[in-house]
Short mmCIF file of C-alpha atoms in Angstrom, two decimals:
data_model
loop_
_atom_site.label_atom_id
_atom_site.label_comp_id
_atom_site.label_asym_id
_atom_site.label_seq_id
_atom_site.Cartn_x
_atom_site.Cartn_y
_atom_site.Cartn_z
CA UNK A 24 0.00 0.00 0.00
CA UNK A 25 1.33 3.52 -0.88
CA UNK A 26 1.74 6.26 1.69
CA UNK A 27 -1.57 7.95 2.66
CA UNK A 28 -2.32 11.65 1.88
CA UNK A 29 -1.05 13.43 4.30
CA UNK A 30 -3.82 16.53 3.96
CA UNK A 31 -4.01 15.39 7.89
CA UNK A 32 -0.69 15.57 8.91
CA UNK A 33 -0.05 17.53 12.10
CA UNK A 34 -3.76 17.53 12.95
CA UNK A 35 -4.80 17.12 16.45
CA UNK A 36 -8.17 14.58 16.38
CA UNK A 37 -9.90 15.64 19.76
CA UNK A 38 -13.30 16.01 18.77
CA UNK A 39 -15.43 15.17 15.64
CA UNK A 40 -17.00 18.89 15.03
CA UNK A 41 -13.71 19.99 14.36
CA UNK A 42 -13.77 17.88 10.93
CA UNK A 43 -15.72 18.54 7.68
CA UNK A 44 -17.93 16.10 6.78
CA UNK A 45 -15.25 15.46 3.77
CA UNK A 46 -12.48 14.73 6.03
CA UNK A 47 -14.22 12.07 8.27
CA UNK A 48 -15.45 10.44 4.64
CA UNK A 49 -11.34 10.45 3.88
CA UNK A 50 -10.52 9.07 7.33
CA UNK A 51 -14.11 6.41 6.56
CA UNK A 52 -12.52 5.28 2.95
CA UNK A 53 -9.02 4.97 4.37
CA UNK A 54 -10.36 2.98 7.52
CA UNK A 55 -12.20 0.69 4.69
CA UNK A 56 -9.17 0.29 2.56
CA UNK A 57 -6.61 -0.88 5.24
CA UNK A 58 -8.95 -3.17 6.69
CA UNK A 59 -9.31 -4.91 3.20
CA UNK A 60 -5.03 -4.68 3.18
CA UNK A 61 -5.54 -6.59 6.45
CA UNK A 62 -7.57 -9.14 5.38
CA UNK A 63 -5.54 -9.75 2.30
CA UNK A 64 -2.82 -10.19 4.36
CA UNK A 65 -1.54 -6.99 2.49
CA UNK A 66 1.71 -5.10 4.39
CA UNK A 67 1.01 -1.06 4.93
CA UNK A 68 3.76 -0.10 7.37
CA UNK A 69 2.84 3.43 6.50
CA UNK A 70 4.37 4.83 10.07
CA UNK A 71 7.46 2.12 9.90
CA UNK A 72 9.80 3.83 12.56
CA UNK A 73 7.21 6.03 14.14
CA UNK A 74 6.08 5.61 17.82
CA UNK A 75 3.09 6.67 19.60
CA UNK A 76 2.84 7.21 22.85
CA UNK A 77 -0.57 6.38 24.93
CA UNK A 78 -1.49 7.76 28.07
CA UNK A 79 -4.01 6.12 30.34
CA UNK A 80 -5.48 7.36 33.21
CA UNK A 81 -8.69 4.90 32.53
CA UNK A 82 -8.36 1.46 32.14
CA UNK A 83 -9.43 0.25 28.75
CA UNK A 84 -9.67 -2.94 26.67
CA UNK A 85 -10.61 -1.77 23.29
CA UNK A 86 -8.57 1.47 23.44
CA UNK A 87 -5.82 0.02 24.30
CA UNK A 88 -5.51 -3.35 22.30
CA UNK A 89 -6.77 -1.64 19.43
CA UNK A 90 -4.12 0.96 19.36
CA UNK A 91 -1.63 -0.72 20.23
CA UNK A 92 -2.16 -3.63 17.40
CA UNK A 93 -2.67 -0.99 14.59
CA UNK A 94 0.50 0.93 15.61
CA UNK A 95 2.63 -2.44 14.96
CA UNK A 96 0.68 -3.13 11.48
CA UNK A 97 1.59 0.35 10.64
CA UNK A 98 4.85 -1.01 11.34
CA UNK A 99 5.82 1.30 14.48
CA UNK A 100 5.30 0.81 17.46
CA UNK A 101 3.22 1.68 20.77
CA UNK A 102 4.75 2.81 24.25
CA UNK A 103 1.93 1.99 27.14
CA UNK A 104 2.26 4.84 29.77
CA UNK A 105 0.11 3.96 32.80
CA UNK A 106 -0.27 5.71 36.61
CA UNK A 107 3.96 5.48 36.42
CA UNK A 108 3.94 7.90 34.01
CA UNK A 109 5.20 11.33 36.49
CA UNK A 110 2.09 13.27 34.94
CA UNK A 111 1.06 11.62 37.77
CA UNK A 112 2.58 12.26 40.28
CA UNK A 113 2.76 16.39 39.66
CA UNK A 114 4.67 16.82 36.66
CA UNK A 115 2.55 19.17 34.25
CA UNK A 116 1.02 18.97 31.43
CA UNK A 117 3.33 21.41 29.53
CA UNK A 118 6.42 19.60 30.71
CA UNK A 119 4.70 16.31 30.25
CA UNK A 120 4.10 17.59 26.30
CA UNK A 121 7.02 18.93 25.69
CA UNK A 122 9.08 15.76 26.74
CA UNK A 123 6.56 13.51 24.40
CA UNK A 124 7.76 15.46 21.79
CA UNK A 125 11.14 15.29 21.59
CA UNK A 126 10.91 10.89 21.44
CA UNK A 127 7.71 10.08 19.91
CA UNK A 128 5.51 11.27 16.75
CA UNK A 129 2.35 11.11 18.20
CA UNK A 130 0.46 10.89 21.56
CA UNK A 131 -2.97 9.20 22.33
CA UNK A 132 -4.39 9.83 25.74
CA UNK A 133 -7.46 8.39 27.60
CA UNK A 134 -8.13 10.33 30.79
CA UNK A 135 -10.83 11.87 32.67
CA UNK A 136 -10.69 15.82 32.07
CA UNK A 137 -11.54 17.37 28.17
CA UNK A 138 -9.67 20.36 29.25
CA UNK A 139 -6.08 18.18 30.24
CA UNK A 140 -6.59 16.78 26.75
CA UNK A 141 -6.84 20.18 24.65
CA UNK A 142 -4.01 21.39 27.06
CA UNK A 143 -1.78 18.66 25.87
CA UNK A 144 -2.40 18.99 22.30
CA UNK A 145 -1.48 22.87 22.60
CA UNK A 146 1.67 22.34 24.40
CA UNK A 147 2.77 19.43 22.57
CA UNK A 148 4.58 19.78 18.98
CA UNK A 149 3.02 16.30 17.54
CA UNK A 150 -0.33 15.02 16.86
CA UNK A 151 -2.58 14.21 19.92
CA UNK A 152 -5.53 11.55 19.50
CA UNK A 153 -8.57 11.65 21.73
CA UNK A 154 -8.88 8.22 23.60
CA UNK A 155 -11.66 9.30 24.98
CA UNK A 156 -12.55 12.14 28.10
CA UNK A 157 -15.65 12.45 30.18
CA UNK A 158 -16.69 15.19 27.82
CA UNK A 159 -15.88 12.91 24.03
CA UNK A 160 -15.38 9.67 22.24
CA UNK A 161 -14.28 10.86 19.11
CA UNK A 162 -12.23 7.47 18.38
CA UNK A 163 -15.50 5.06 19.28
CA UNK A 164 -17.84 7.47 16.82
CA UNK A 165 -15.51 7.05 14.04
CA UNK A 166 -16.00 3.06 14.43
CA UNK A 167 -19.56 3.77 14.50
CA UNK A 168 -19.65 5.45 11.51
CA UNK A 169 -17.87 2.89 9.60
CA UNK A 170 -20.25 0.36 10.43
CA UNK A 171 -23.50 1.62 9.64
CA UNK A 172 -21.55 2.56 6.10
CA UNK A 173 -20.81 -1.03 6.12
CA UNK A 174 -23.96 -2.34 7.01
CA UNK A 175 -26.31 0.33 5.38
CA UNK A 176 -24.35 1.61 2.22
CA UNK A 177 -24.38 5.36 3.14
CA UNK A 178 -24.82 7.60 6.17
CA UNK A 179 -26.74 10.46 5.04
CA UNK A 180 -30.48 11.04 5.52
CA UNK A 181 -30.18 7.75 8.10
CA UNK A 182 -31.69 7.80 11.89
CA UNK A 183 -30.24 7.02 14.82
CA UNK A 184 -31.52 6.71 18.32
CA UNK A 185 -29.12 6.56 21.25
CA UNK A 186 -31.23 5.56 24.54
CA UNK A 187 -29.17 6.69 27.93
CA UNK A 188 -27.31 9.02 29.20
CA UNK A 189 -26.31 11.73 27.50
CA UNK A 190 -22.46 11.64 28.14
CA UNK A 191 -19.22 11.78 25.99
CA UNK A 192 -20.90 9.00 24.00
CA UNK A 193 -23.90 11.02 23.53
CA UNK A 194 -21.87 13.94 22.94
CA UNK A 195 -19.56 12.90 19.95
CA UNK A 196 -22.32 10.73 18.52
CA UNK A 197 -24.12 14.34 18.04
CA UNK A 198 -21.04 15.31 16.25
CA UNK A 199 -20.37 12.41 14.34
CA UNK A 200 -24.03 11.79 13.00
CA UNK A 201 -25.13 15.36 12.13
CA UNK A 202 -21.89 16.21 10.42
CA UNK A 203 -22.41 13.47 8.02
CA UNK A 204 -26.44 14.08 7.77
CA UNK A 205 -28.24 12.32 10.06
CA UNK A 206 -30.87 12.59 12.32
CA UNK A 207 -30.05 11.17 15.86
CA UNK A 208 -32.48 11.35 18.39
CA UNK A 209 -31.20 11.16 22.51
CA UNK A 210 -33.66 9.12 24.44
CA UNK A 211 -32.56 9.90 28.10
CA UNK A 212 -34.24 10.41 31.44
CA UNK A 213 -34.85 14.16 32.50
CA UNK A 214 -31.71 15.15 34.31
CA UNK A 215 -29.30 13.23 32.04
CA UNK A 216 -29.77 15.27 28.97
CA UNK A 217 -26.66 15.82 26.59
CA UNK A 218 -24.94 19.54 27.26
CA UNK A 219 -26.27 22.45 25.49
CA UNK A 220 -23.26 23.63 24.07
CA UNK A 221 -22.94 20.01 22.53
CA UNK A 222 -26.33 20.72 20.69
CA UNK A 223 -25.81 24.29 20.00
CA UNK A 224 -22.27 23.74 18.32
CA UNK A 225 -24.11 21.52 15.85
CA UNK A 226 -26.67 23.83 14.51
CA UNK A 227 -24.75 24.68 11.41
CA UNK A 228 -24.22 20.59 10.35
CA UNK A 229 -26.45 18.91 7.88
CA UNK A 230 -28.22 16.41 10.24
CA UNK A 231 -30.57 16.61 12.89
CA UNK A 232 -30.87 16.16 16.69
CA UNK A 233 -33.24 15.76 18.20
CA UNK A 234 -33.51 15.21 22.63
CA UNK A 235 -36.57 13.04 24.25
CA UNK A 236 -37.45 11.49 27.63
CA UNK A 237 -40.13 9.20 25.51
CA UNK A 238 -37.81 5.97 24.69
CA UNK A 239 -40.86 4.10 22.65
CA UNK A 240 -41.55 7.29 20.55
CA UNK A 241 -37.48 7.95 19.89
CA UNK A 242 -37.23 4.32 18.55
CA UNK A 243 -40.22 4.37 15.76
CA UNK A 244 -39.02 4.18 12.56
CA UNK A 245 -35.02 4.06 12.97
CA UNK A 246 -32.52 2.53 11.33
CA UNK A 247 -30.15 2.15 13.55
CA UNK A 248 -30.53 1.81 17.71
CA UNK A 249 -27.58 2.40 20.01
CA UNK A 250 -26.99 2.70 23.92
CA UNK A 251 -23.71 2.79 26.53
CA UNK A 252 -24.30 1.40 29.92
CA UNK A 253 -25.83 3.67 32.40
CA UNK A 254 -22.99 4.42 34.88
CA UNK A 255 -20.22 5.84 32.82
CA UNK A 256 -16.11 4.97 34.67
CA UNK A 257 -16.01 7.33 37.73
CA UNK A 258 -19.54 7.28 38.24
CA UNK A 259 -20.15 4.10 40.32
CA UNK A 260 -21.05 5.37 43.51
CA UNK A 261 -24.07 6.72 41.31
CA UNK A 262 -25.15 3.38 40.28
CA UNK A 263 -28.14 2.43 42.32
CA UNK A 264 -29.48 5.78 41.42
CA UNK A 265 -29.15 5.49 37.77
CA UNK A 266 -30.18 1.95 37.78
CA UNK A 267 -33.72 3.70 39.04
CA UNK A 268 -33.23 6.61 36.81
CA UNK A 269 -32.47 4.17 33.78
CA UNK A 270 -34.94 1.79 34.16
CA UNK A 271 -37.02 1.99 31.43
CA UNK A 272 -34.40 2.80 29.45
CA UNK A 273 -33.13 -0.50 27.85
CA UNK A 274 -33.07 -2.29 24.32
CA UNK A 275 -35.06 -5.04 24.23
CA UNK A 276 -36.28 -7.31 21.91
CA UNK A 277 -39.92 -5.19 22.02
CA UNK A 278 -37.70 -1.84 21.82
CA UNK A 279 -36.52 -3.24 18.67
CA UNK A 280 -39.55 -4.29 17.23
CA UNK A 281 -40.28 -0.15 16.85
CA UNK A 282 -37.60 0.67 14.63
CA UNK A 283 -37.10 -0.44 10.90
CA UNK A 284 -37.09 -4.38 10.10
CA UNK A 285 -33.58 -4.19 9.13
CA UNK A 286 -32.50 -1.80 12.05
CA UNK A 287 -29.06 -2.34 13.39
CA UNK A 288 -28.22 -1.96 17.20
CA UNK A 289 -24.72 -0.75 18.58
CA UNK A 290 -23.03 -0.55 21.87
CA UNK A 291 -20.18 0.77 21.87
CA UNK A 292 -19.26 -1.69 25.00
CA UNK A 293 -18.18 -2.43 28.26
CA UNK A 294 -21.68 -3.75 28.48
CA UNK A 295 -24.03 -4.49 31.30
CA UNK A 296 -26.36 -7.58 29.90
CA UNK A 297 -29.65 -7.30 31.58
CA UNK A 298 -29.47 -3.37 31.96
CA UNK A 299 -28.99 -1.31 29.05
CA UNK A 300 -29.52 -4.06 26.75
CA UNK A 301 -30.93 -7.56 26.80
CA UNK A 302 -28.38 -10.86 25.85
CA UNK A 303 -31.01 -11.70 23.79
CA UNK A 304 -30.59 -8.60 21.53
CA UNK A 305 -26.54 -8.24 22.00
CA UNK A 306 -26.07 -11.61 20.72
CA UNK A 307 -28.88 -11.44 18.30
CA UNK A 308 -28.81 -11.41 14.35
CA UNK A 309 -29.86 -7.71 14.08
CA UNK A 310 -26.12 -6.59 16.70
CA UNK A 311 -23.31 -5.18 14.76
CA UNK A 312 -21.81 -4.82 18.49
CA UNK A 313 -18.43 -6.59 17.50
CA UNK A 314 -18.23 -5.05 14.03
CA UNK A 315 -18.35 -1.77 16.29
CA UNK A 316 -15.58 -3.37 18.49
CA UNK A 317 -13.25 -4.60 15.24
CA UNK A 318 -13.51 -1.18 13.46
CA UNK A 319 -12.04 0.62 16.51
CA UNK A 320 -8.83 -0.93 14.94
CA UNK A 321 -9.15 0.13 11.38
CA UNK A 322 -10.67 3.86 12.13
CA UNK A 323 -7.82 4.30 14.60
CA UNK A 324 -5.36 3.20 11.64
CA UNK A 325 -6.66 5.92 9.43
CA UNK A 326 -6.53 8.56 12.23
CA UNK A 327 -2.67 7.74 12.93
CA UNK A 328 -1.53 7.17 9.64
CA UNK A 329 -3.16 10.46 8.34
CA UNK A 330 -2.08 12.28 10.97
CA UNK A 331 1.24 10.91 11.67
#
C-alpha cells in the first residue's frame, strides 16, 4: 500500500466537530481500505519507525488493544504509559508535552478531564488523538460510523436513536451523526440530557438532533438503535441511582420491534447484559456490536496514519 495523503498531517483529532464532513469520509474510505489490506494479508507499514505514545489514566480494553495492534501493522510501534507515568505524580502537562515530543511522533491519551486533553495537544509539537474524556469519544464514533456505512451503504439522511445518558458518548455521537447528515435522536431520562453547548455547536451541520425522555416514541421508525451502559467509569457510587433513573431505558427485543425491520443496534461496550440491553438482543442477528468493536482498529489506523 502507498503512503496515505497526508492533507491530515499535524492535525490534532480531539473532537469530531472539528472535521468537515469530507475529512471524516477520507478518514471512513481509508479505515475501509486498510482493513481490506488486512484481510488480504496486504503489508502497509505506513508509520514504519514512528512511535506513539498512549497515556491512560482509565483502564481500557478496546482502546488500548486496538491501538496498540494498529500501531505495529503500521509497522511502528506503541509505548503503554500507565499511573507510572510522572504526569502523575505532579509533573505538568506542559512539561509532560514537551518531553513527548522530543521521542515520539504522536500521543494518544485516555483520561478523565476534556480540558487536560486540549491542554496537551497545545503544548505538545506532535499530533494528539482523543482516547476518549468524560466530555468525548471521538475514536469510538468514528467506528460507529464505519459500520453503519458497512452495514447500510451510506450515512446520510439515516436515523439514529441513542437511549441513555447523554455523556461523551452522547456527545460525539451528536457530532459524528449530524456532520455526516443524520438525524439522531437522545432518548434519556430528564436530568441526564446531553450539554447544550454540545447541541448548540451543531446547529450549522447537515443532520438533525433531536432530545426526548419518551424511549418508545425515539425508537419508531429508525434505522439504527444504540446505547452505553448507564454508569459511565467514575460514576459508580451513582449506580443504584441510575439503575432507578435508567430503568425503562433498555433495548429489548420489544424496543426493537419499533424501529425499521432491518435496524441495526450498537453498543459501543463495556456492556451491562440485563441493563442497558438484553443478551437476547446483543447476541442477536440484528447486533453489529463486535463489528463496532473490530472497526475501533481500522478507524484508529486511518486517524494515525493520516495524521502521523
Amino acid at each position: 500500500m502507498q503512503p496515505v495523503d497526508i492533507e491530515l498531517r499535524g492535525r490534532d483529532f480531539l473532537n469530531l466537530n472539528d472535521f468537515s464532513a469530507q475529512e471524516i469520509d477520507y478518514l471512513l474510505n481509508l479505515a475501509d481500505k486498510l482493513k481490506q489490506s488486512q484481510k488480504k494479508g496486504e503489508p502497509h507499514q505506513i508509520l514504519k519507525g514512528k512511535s506513539l505514545a498512549m497515556i491512560f489514566h482509565k483502564n481500557s480494553t478496546r482502546t488500548r488493544v486496538s491501538f496498540e495492534v494498529g500501531m505495529y501493522q503500521l509497522g511502528g510501534q506503541a509505548l503503554f504509559l500507565g499511573q507510572d507515568l510522572q504526569l502523575g505524580r505532579g509533573e505538568s502537562v506542559v512539561d509532560t508535552a514537551k518531553v513527548l515530543s522530543r521521542y515520539v511522533q504522536g500521543i494518544m491519551i485516555r483520561t478523565f478531564s476534556h480540558q487536560q486533553v486540549e491542554q496537551l495537544a497545545r503544548e505538545a509539537d506532535v499530533p494528539v488523538i482523543n482516547g476518549l474524556t468524560d466530555l468525548l469519544h471521538p475514536c469510538q464514533v468514528m467506528a460507529d460510523l464505519m459500520t453503519i456505512k458497512e452495514n447500510k451503504g451510506t450515512l446520510s439522511g439515516l436515523k439514529m436513536t441513542y437511549i441513555g445518558d447523554g455523556n461523551n458518548m452522547a456527545h460525539s455521537l451528536i457530532h459524528g451523526c449530524t456532520k455526516m447528515g443524520m438525524e439522531i435522536r437522545v432518548a434519556c431520562p430528564g436530568g441526564y440530557e446531553p450539554e447544550e453547548s454540545i447541541i448548540e455547536g451543531v446547529k450549522n451541520n447537515e443532520g438533525k438532533v433531536i432530545v426526548t425522555h419518551d424511549v418508545r416514541e425515539a425508537a419508531q421508525g429508525v434505522d439504527v438503535l444504540y446505547t452505553d451502559v448507564w454508569a459511565s467509569m467514575g460514576q459508580e457510587r451513582e449506580q443504584k441511582e441510575r439503575q432507578r433513573a435508567f430503568s425503562g431505558y433498555q433495548i429489548n427485543k420489544a424496543l426493537l420491534s419499533l424501529a425499521k425491520a432491518d435496524a441495526v443496534v450498537m453498543h459501543c461496550l463495556p456492556a451491562h447484559r440485563g441493563e442497558e440491553i438484553t443478551t437476547e438482543v446483543i447476541d442477536g442477528p440484528r447486533s453489529v456490536i463486535f463489528d463496532q468493536a473490530e472497526n475501533r482498529l481500522h478507524v484508529q489506523k486511518a486517524v494515525m496514519a493520516s495524521v502521523m
